[in-house]
Coordinates of C-alpha atoms and ligand atoms in Angstrom, one line a residue:
X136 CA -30.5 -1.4 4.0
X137 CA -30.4 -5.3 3.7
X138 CA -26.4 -5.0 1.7
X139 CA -25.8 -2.6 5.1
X140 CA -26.5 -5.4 6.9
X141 CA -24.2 -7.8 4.5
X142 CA -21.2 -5.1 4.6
X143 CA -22.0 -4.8 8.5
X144 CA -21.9 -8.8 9.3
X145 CA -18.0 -9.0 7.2
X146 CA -16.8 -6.6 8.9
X147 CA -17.8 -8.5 12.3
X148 CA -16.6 -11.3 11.4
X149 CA -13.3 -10.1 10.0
X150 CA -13.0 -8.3 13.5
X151 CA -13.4 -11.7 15.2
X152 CA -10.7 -11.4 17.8
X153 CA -9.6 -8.1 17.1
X154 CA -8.7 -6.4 20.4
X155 CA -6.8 -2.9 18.6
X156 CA -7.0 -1.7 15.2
X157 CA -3.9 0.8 14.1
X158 CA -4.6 2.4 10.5
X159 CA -3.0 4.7 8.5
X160 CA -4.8 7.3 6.1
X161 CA -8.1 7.0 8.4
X162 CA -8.7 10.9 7.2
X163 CA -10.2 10.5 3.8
X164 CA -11.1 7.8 1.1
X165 CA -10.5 4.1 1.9
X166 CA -9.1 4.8 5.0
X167 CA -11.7 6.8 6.2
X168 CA -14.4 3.7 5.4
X169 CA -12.3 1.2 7.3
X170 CA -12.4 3.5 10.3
X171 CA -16.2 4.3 9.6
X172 CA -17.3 0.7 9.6
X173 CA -15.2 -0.3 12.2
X174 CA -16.5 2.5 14.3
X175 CA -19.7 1.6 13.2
X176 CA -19.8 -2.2 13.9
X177 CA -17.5 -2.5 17.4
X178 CA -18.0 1.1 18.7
X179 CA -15.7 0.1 21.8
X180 CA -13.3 -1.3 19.3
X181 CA -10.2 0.8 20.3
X182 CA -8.9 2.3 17.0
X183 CA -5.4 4.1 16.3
X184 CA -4.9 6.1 12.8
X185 CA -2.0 7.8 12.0
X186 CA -2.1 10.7 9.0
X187 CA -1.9 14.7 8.8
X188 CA -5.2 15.4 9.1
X189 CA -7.8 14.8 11.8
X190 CA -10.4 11.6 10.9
X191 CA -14.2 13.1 11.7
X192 CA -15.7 12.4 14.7
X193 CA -17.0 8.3 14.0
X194 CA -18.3 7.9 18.2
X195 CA -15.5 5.4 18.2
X196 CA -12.3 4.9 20.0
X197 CA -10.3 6.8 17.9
X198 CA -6.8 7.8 19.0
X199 CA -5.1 10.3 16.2
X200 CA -2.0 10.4 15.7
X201 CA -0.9 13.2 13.6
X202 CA 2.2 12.3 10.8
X203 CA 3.5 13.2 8.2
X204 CA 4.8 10.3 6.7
X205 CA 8.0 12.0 4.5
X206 CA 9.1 13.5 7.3
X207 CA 11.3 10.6 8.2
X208 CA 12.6 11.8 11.9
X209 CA 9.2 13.1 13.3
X210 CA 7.9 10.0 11.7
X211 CA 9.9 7.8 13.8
X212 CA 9.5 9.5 17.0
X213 CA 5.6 9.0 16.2
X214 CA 6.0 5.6 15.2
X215 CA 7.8 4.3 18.7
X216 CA 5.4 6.4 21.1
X217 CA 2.4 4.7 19.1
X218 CA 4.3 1.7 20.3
X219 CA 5.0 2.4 23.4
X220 CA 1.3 3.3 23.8
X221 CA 0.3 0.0 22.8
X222 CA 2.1 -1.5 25.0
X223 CA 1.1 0.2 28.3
X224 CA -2.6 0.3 27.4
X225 CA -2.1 -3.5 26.3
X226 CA -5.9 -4.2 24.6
X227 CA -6.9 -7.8 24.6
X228 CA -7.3 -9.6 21.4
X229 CA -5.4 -9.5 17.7
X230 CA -3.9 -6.7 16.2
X231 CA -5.1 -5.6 13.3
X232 CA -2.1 -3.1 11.1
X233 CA -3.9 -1.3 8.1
X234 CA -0.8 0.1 5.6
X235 CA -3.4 2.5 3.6
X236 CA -1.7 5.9 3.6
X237 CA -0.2 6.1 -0.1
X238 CA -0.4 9.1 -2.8
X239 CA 0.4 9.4 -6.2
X240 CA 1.4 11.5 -8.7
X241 CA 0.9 12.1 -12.8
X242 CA 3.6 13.7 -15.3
X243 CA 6.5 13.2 -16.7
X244 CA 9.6 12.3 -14.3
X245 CA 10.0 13.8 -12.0
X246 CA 7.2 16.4 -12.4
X247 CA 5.9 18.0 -10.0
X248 CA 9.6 18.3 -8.4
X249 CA 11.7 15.3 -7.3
X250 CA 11.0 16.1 -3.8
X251 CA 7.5 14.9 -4.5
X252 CA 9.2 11.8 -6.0
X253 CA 10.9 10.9 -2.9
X254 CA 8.2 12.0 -0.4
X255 CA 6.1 9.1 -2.3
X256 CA 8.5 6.3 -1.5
X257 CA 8.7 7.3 1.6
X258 CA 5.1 7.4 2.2
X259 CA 3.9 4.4 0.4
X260 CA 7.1 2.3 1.1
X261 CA 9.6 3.5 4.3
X262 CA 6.8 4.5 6.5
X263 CA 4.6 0.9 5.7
X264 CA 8.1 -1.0 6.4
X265 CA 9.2 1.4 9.2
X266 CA 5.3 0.8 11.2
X267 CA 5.3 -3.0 10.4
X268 CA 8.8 -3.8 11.8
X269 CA 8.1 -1.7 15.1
X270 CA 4.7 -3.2 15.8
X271 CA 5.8 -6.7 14.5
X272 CA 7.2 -7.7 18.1
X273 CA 3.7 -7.1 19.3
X274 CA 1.9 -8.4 16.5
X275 CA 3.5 -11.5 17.5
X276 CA 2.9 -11.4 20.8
X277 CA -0.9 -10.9 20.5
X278 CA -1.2 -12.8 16.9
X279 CA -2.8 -10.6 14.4
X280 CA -3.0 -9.5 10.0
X281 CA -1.3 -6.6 8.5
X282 CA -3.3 -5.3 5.4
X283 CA -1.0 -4.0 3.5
X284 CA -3.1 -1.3 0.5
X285 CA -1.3 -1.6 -2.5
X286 CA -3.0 -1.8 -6.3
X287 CA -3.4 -3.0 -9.6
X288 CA -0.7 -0.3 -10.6
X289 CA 1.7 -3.0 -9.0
X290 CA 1.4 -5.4 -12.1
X291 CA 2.8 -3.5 -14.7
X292 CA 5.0 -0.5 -15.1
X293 CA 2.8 2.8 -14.7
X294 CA 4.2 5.6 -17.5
X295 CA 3.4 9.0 -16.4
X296 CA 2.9 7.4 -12.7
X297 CA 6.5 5.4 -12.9
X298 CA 7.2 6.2 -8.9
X299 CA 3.5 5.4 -8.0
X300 CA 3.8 2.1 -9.6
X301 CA 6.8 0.9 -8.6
X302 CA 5.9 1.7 -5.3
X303 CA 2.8 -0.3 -5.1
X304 CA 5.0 -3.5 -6.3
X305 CA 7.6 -3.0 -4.1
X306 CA 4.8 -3.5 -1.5
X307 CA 3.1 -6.5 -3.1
X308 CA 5.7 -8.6 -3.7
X309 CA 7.5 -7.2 0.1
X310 CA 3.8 -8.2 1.5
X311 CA 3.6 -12.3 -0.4
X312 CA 7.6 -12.1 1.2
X313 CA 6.4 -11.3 4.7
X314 CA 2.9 -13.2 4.9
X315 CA 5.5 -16.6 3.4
X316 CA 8.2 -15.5 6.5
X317 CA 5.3 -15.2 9.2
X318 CA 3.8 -18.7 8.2
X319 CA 2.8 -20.1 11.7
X320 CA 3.6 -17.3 13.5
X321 CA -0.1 -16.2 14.1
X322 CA 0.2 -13.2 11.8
X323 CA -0.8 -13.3 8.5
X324 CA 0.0 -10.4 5.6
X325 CA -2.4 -10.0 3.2
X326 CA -2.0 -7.4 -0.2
X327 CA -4.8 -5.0 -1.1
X328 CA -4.7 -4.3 -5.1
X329 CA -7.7 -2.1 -6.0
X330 CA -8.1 -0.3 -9.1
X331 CA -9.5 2.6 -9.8
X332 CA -11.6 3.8 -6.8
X333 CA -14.2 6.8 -5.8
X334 CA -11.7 8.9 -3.7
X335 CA -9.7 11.8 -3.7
X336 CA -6.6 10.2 -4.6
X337 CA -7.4 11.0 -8.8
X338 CA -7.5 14.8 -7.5
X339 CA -4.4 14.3 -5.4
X340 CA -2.1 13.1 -8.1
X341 CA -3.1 15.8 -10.1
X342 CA -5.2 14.5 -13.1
X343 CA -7.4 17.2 -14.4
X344 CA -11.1 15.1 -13.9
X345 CA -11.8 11.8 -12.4
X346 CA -9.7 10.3 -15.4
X347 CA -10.2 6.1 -14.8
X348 CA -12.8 6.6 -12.3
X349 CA -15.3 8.6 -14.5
X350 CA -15.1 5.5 -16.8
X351 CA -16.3 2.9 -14.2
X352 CA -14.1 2.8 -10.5
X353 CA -15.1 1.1 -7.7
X354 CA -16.6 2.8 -4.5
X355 CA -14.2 3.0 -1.0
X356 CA -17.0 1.0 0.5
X357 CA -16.4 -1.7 -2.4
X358 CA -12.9 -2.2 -1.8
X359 CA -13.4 -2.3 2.1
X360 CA -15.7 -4.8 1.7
X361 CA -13.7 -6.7 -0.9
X362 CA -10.7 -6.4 1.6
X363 CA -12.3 -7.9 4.9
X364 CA -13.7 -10.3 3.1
X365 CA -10.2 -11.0 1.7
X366 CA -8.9 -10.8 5.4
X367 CA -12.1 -13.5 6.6
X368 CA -10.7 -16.2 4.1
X369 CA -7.0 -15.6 4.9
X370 CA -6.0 -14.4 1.2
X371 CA -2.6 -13.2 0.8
X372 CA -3.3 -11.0 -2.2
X373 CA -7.0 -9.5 -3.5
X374 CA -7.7 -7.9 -6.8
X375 CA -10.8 -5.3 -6.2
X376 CA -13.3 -5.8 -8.6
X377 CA -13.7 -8.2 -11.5
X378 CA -12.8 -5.6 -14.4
X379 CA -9.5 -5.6 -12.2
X380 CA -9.0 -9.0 -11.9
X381 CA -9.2 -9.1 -15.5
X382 CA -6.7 -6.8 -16.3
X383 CA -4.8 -7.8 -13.6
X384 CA -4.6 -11.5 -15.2
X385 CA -3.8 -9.9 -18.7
X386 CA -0.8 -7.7 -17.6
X387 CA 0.9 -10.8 -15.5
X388 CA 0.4 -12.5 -18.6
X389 CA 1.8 -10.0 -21.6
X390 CA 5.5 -9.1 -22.0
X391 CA 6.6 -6.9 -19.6
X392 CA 7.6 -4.2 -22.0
X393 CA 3.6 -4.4 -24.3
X394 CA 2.0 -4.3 -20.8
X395 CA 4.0 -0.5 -20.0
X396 CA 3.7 0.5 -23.5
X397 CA -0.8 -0.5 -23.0
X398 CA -0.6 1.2 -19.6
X399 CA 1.2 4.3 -20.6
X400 CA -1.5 5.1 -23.5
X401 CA -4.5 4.4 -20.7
X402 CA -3.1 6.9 -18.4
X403 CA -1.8 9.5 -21.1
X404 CA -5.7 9.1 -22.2
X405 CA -7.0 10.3 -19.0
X406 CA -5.5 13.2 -18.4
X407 CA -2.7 14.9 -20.9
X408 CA -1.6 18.3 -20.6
Ligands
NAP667 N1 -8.2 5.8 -5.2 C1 -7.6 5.0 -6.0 O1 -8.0 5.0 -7.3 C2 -6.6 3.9 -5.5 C3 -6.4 2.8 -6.3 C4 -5.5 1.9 -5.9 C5 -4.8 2.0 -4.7 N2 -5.1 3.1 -3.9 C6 -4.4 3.3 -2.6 O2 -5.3 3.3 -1.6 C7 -4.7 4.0 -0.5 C8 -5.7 5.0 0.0 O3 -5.9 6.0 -1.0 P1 -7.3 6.7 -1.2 O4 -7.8 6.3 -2.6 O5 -8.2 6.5 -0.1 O6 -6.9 8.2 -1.4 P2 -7.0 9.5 -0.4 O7 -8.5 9.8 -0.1 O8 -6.2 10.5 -1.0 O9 -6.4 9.0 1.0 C9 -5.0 8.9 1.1 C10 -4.7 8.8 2.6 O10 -3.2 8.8 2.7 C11 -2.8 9.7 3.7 N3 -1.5 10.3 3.4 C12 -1.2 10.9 2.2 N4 0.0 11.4 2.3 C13 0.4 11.2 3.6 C14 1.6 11.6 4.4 N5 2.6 12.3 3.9 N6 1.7 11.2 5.7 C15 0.7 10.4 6.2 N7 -0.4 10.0 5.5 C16 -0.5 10.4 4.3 C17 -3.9 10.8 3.7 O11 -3.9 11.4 5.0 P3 -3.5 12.9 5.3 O12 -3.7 13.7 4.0 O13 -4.4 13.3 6.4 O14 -2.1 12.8 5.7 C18 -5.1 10.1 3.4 O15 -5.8 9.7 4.5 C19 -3.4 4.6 -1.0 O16 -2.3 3.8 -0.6 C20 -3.6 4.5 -2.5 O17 -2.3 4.4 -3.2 C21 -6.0 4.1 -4.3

């Protein structure tokens, strides 16, 4: 009850100001605990999230918008109605963008198929670059922070997840560009890097059990929690967890090449065929 109340009194704060949230990936895992707390803590908040699948009922404002993020064409058309939305409905107060919509996948390249491949980069980079630079016009306007999610998996090359990994470093180092480029502007960018968390993304990407996450992940709530906090104390980048930090500081700090070869047997270790 009383660290409900502690989770409950960051995520006020961190909404101090906040007149519109827009999310993607509200329909499951850490997505779905942003919109959940929100919901929970400013129930008139209004609240946008963009994914394939409905979010559950949270007694919020929630507008859905339903996308499919590797469908670039549809995805545009969505992208500049969610715009134009914003615009006519004009809430008061910041905007808050949370890039959270990502998937991965395990194998050797390209398995599953190279469609899946590219459908990745367009999720977890095109469609977060594509959303930004729409809404960045108004996020200037009405001042706001994009939370960008990315993850440990951007500090070293991921064997058996090579797309997923280089994905997630394309957005951290495109999010500590941005945040340095909006300096003054009233928006701020700020990189999420969990590690290993309690969602559905292990199942997703195709490993056989939990893999990382039955040896010791964090919870969604966790790295929600981490993340606002993060937002509160105008971070530009956060490492989830102390175990993450830690490996975090130790791949930044080994040859490029040790730190794939280290990462490639952790991996192989949670799931081989
Ligand atoms: N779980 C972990 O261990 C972990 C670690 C580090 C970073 N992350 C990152 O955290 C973020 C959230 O993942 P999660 O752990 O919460 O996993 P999750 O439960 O699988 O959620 C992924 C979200 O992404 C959305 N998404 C996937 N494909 C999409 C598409 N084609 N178009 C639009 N939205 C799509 C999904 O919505 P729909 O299916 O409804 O489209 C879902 O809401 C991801 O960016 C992931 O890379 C996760």
């Amino acid at each position: 009850m009383k660290s409900e109340s502690v989770f409950d009194n960051i995520v006020k704060e961190a909404l101090n100001g906040v007149g519109q949230v827009v999310l993607t990936g509200g329909s499951s895992g850490i997505g779905q605990v942003f919109i959940n707390s929100i919901a929970r803590v400013e129930p008139c908040l209004p609240i946008c999230n963009l994914s394939r699948h409905q979010c559950g009922d949270f007694g919020g404002q929630l507008t859905h918008y339903e996308c499919d993020f590797s469908q670039v064409t549809a995805r545009a058309e969505v992208f500049k109605q969610l715009a134009v939305d914003l615009r006519q409905n004009p809430a008061k107060g910041r905007l808050l963008l949370i890039n959270n919509s990502g998937f991965g996948s395990y194998g050797h390249f390209p398995a599953p198929d190279l469609p899946t491949q590219l459908g990745m980069i367009e999720v977890n980079i095109s469609a977060v670059v594509e959303l930004t630079g729409i809404l960045l016009p108004l996020l200037k306007e009405r001042g706001g922070a994009i939370l960008n999610v990315a993850s440990t998996a951007a500090f070293q090359a991921t064997p058996y997840m090579a797309t997923y990994g280089a994905t997630k470093a394309f957005l951290l180092s495109w999010t500590l560009g941005l945040n340095e480029e909006l300096r003054g502007s009233g928006v701020s960018a700020l990189a999420i890097c969990p590690g290993p968390t309690r969602t559905g993304f292990q199942i997703r990407a195709g490993f056989s059990d939990e893999g990382f996450v039955a040896k010791g992940g964090q919870s969604a709530e966790e790295v929600v929690q981490v993340s606002l906090k993060a937002l509160i104390r105008g971070k530009v980048i956060i490492v989830s967890g102390l175990r993450n930090r830690l490996l975090a500081w130790l791949s930044i700090h080994s040859p490029k090449v040790f730190g794939a070869r280290i990462a490639g047997r952790l991996i192989r270790g949670t799931r081989m065929d």
